[in-house]
Coordinates of C-alpha atoms in Angstrom, one line a residue:
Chain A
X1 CA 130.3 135.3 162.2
X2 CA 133.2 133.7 160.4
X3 CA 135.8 136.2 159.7
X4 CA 139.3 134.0 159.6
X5 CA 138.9 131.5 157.0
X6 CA 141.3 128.2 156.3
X7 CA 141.2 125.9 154.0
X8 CA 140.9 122.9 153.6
X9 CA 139.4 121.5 156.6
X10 CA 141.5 118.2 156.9
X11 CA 144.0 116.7 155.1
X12 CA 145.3 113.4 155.2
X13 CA 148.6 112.6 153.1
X14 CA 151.4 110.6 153.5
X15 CA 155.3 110.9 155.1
X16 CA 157.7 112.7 152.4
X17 CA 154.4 115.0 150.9
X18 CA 154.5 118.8 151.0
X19 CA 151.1 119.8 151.7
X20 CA 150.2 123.6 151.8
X21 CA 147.3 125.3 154.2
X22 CA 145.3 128.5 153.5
X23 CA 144.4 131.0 155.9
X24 CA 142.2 134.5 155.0
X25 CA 141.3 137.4 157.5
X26 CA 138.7 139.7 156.7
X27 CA 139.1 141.6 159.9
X28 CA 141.8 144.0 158.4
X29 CA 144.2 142.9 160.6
X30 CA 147.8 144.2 160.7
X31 CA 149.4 140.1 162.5
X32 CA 148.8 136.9 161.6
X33 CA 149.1 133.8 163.7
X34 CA 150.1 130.2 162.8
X35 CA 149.4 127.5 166.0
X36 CA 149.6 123.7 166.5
X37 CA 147.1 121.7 168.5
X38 CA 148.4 118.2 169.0
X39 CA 146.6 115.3 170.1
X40 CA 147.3 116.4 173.4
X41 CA 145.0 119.6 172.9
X42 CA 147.4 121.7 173.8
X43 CA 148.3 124.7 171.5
X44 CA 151.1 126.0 170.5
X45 CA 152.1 129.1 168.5
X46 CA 154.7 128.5 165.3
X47 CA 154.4 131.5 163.5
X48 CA 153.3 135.4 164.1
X49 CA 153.9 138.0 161.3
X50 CA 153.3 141.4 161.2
X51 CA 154.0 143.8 158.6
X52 CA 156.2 141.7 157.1
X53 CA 158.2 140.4 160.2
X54 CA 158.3 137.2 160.6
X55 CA 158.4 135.8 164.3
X56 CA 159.1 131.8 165.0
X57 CA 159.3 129.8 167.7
X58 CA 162.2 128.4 167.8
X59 CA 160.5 124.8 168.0
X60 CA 159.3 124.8 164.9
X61 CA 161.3 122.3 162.3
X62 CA 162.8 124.1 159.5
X63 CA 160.0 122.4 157.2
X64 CA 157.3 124.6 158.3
X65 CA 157.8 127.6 156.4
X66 CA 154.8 130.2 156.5
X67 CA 154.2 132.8 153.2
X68 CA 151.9 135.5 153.1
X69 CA 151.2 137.7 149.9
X70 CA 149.6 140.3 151.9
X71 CA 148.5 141.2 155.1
X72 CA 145.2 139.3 154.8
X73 CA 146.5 136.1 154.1
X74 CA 149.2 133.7 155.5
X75 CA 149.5 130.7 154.6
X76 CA 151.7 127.6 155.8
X77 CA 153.6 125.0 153.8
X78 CA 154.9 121.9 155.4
X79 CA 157.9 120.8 152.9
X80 CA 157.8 116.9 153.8
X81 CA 155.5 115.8 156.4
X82 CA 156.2 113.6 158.9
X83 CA 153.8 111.5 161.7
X84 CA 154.2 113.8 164.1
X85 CA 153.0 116.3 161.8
X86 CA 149.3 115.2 162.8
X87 CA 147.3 117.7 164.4
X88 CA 145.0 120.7 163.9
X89 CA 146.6 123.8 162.8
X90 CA 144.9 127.0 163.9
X91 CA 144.9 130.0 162.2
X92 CA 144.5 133.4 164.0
X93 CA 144.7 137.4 163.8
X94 CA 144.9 140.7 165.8
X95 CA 144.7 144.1 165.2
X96 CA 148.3 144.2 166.7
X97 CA 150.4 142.5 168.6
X98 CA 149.4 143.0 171.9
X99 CA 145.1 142.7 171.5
X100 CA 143.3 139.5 171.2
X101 CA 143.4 137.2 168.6
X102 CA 140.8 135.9 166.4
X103 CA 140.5 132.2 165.2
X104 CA 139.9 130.4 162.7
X105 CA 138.1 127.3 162.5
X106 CA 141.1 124.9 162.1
X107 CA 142.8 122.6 159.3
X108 CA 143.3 119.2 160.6
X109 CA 146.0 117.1 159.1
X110 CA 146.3 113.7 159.6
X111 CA 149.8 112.0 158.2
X112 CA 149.9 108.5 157.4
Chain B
X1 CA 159.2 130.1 179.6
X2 CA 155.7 130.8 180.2
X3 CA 153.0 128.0 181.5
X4 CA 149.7 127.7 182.0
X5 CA 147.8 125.3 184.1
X6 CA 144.2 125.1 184.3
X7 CA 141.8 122.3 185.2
X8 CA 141.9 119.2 183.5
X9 CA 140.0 116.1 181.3
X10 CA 135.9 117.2 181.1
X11 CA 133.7 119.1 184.3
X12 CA 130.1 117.9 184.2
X13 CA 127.5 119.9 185.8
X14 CA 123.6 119.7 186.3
X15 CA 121.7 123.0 184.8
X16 CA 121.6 125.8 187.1
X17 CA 124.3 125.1 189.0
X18 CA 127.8 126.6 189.6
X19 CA 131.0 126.3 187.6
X20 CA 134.9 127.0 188.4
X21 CA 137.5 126.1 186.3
X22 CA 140.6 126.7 187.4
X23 CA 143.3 128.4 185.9
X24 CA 147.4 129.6 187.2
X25 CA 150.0 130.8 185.4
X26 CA 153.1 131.4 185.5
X27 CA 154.9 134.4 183.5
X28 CA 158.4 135.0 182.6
X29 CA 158.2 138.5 181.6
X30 CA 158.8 141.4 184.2
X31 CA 155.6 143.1 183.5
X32 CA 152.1 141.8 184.1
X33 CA 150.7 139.3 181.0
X34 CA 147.3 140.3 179.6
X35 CA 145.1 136.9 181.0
X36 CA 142.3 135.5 178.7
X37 CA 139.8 132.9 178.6
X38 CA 139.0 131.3 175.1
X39 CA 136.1 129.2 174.4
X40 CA 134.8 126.6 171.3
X41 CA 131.6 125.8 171.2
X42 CA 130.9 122.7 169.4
X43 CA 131.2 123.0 165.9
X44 CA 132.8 126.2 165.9
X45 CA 136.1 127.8 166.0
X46 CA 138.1 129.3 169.1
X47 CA 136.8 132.1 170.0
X48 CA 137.4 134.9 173.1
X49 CA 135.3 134.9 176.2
X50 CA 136.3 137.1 177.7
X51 CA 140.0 139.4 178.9
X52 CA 141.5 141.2 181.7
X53 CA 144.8 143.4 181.5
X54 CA 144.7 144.8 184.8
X55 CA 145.8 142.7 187.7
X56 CA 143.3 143.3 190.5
X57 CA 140.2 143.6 187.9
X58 CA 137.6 141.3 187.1
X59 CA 136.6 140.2 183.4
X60 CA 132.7 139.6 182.4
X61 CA 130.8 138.0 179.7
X62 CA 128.2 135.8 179.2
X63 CA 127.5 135.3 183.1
X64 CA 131.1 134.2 183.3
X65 CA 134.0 135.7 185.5
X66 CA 136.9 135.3 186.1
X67 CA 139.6 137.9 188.2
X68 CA 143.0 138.7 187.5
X69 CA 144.7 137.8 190.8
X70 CA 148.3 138.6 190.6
X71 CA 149.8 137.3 194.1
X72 CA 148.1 133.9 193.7
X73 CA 148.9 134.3 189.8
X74 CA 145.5 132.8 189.2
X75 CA 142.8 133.4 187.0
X76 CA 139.7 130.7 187.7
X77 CA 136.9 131.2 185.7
X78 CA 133.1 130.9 187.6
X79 CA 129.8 130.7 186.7
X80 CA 126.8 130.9 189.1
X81 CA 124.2 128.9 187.0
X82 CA 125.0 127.6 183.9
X83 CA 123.4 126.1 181.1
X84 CA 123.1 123.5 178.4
X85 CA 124.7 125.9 176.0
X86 CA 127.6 126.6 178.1
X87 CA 128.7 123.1 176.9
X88 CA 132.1 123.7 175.6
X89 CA 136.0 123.4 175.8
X90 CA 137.4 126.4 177.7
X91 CA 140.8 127.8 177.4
X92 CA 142.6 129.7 179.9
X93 CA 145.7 131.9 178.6
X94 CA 148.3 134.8 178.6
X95 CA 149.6 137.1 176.7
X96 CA 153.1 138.8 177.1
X97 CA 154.8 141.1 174.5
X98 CA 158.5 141.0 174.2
X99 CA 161.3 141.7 172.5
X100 CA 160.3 138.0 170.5
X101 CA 156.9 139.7 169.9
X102 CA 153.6 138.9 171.1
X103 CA 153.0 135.2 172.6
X104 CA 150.4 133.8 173.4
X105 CA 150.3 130.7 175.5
X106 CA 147.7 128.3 176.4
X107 CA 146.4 126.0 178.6
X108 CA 145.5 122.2 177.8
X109 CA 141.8 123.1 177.7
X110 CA 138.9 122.0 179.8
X111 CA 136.0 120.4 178.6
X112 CA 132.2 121.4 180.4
X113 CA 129.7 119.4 179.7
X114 CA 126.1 120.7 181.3
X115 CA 123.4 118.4 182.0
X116 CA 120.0 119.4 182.0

């Protein structure tokens, strides 16, 4: 059973575009996750937040900026994509910091 | 920082037989990492399989296992007889909580496909 929803499920735009992806828990989560999955497969985290602190990896280009308007929702905004912006983007929650994370299905974004 | 390795590219296996995918890691924190595996199922999202906080203790779901081995800092997951519906991409990872906050870092994924 779904419980972390994103939307939309792909994307495809081209370089310069800001583009803005969705993510809803209905887990009551406290932290919210934000990861990359290149065309490599591998993930990687960009983002956790919890209770309004924002964590980032420090690999994360300034464009990515995540917003949340409550603790069930974070979304993420790309200010002007670039081609190496392609990949899925994962959204994910826990009841804390330290316990497992939930999923979503993915938003996959294909630059052009 | 933190790394995972785990077995790579795709594992194809006849029905009823055994599965081990293999999975080390390697932790920068001074405590132990919490180890998981993740799975997707085709069509669906990422989702745990199962976890294991505890060096020395063995995780279980589904008929898989896998065991939190600290001096080999390896976590293989094994499955004595799988089956058609095991076909997935599985995902071997750790947790650690720092003074950054939680991470969690992931292997490159390994993709089982079961034939009957």
């Amino acid at each position: 059973e779904t419980a972390v929803f994103q939307t939309p499920n792909y994307h495809v735009t081209q370089v310069g575009n800001e583009v803005s992806f969705n993510c809803k828990q209905t887990l009551g989560h406290d932290t919210m996750y934000w990861y990359k999955q290149d065309s490599k497969k591998l993930l990687k985290i960009m983002f956790s937040y919890n209770n309004k602190q924002l964590i980032v990896n420090e690999t994360v280009p300034r464009r990515f900026s995540p917003q949340s308007s409550d603790k069930a929702h974070l979304n993420l905004r790309i200010k002007s994509v670039e081609p190496e912006d392609s990949a899925v983007y994962l959204c994910a929650s826990s009841w804390d910091i330290s316990y497992e994370q939930y999923f979503g299905p993915g938003t996959r974004l294909t630059v052009l | 920082g933190d790394s995972v390795t785990q077995t790579e590219g795709q594992v194809t296996v006849s029905e009823s037989k055994s599965l081990i995918i293999n999975c080390t890691y390697s932790a920068t924190s001074i405590g132990y990492p919490n180890l998981f595996w993740y799975v997707r199922y085709p069509g669906e999202g990422l989702q745990l399989l199962l976890k294991v906080i505890t060096a020395g203790q063995k995780g279980s779901s589904r008929g898989f296992e896998a065991t939190y081995n600290k001096e080999a800092t390896s976590f293989h997951l094994q499955k004595a007889s799988v089956q058609e519906s095991d076909s997935a991409v599985y995902y071997c990872a750790l947790s650690e909580f720092n003074s950054a906050g939680n991470k969690l870092t992931f292997g490159i994924g390994t993709r089982v496909l079961v034939r009957p």
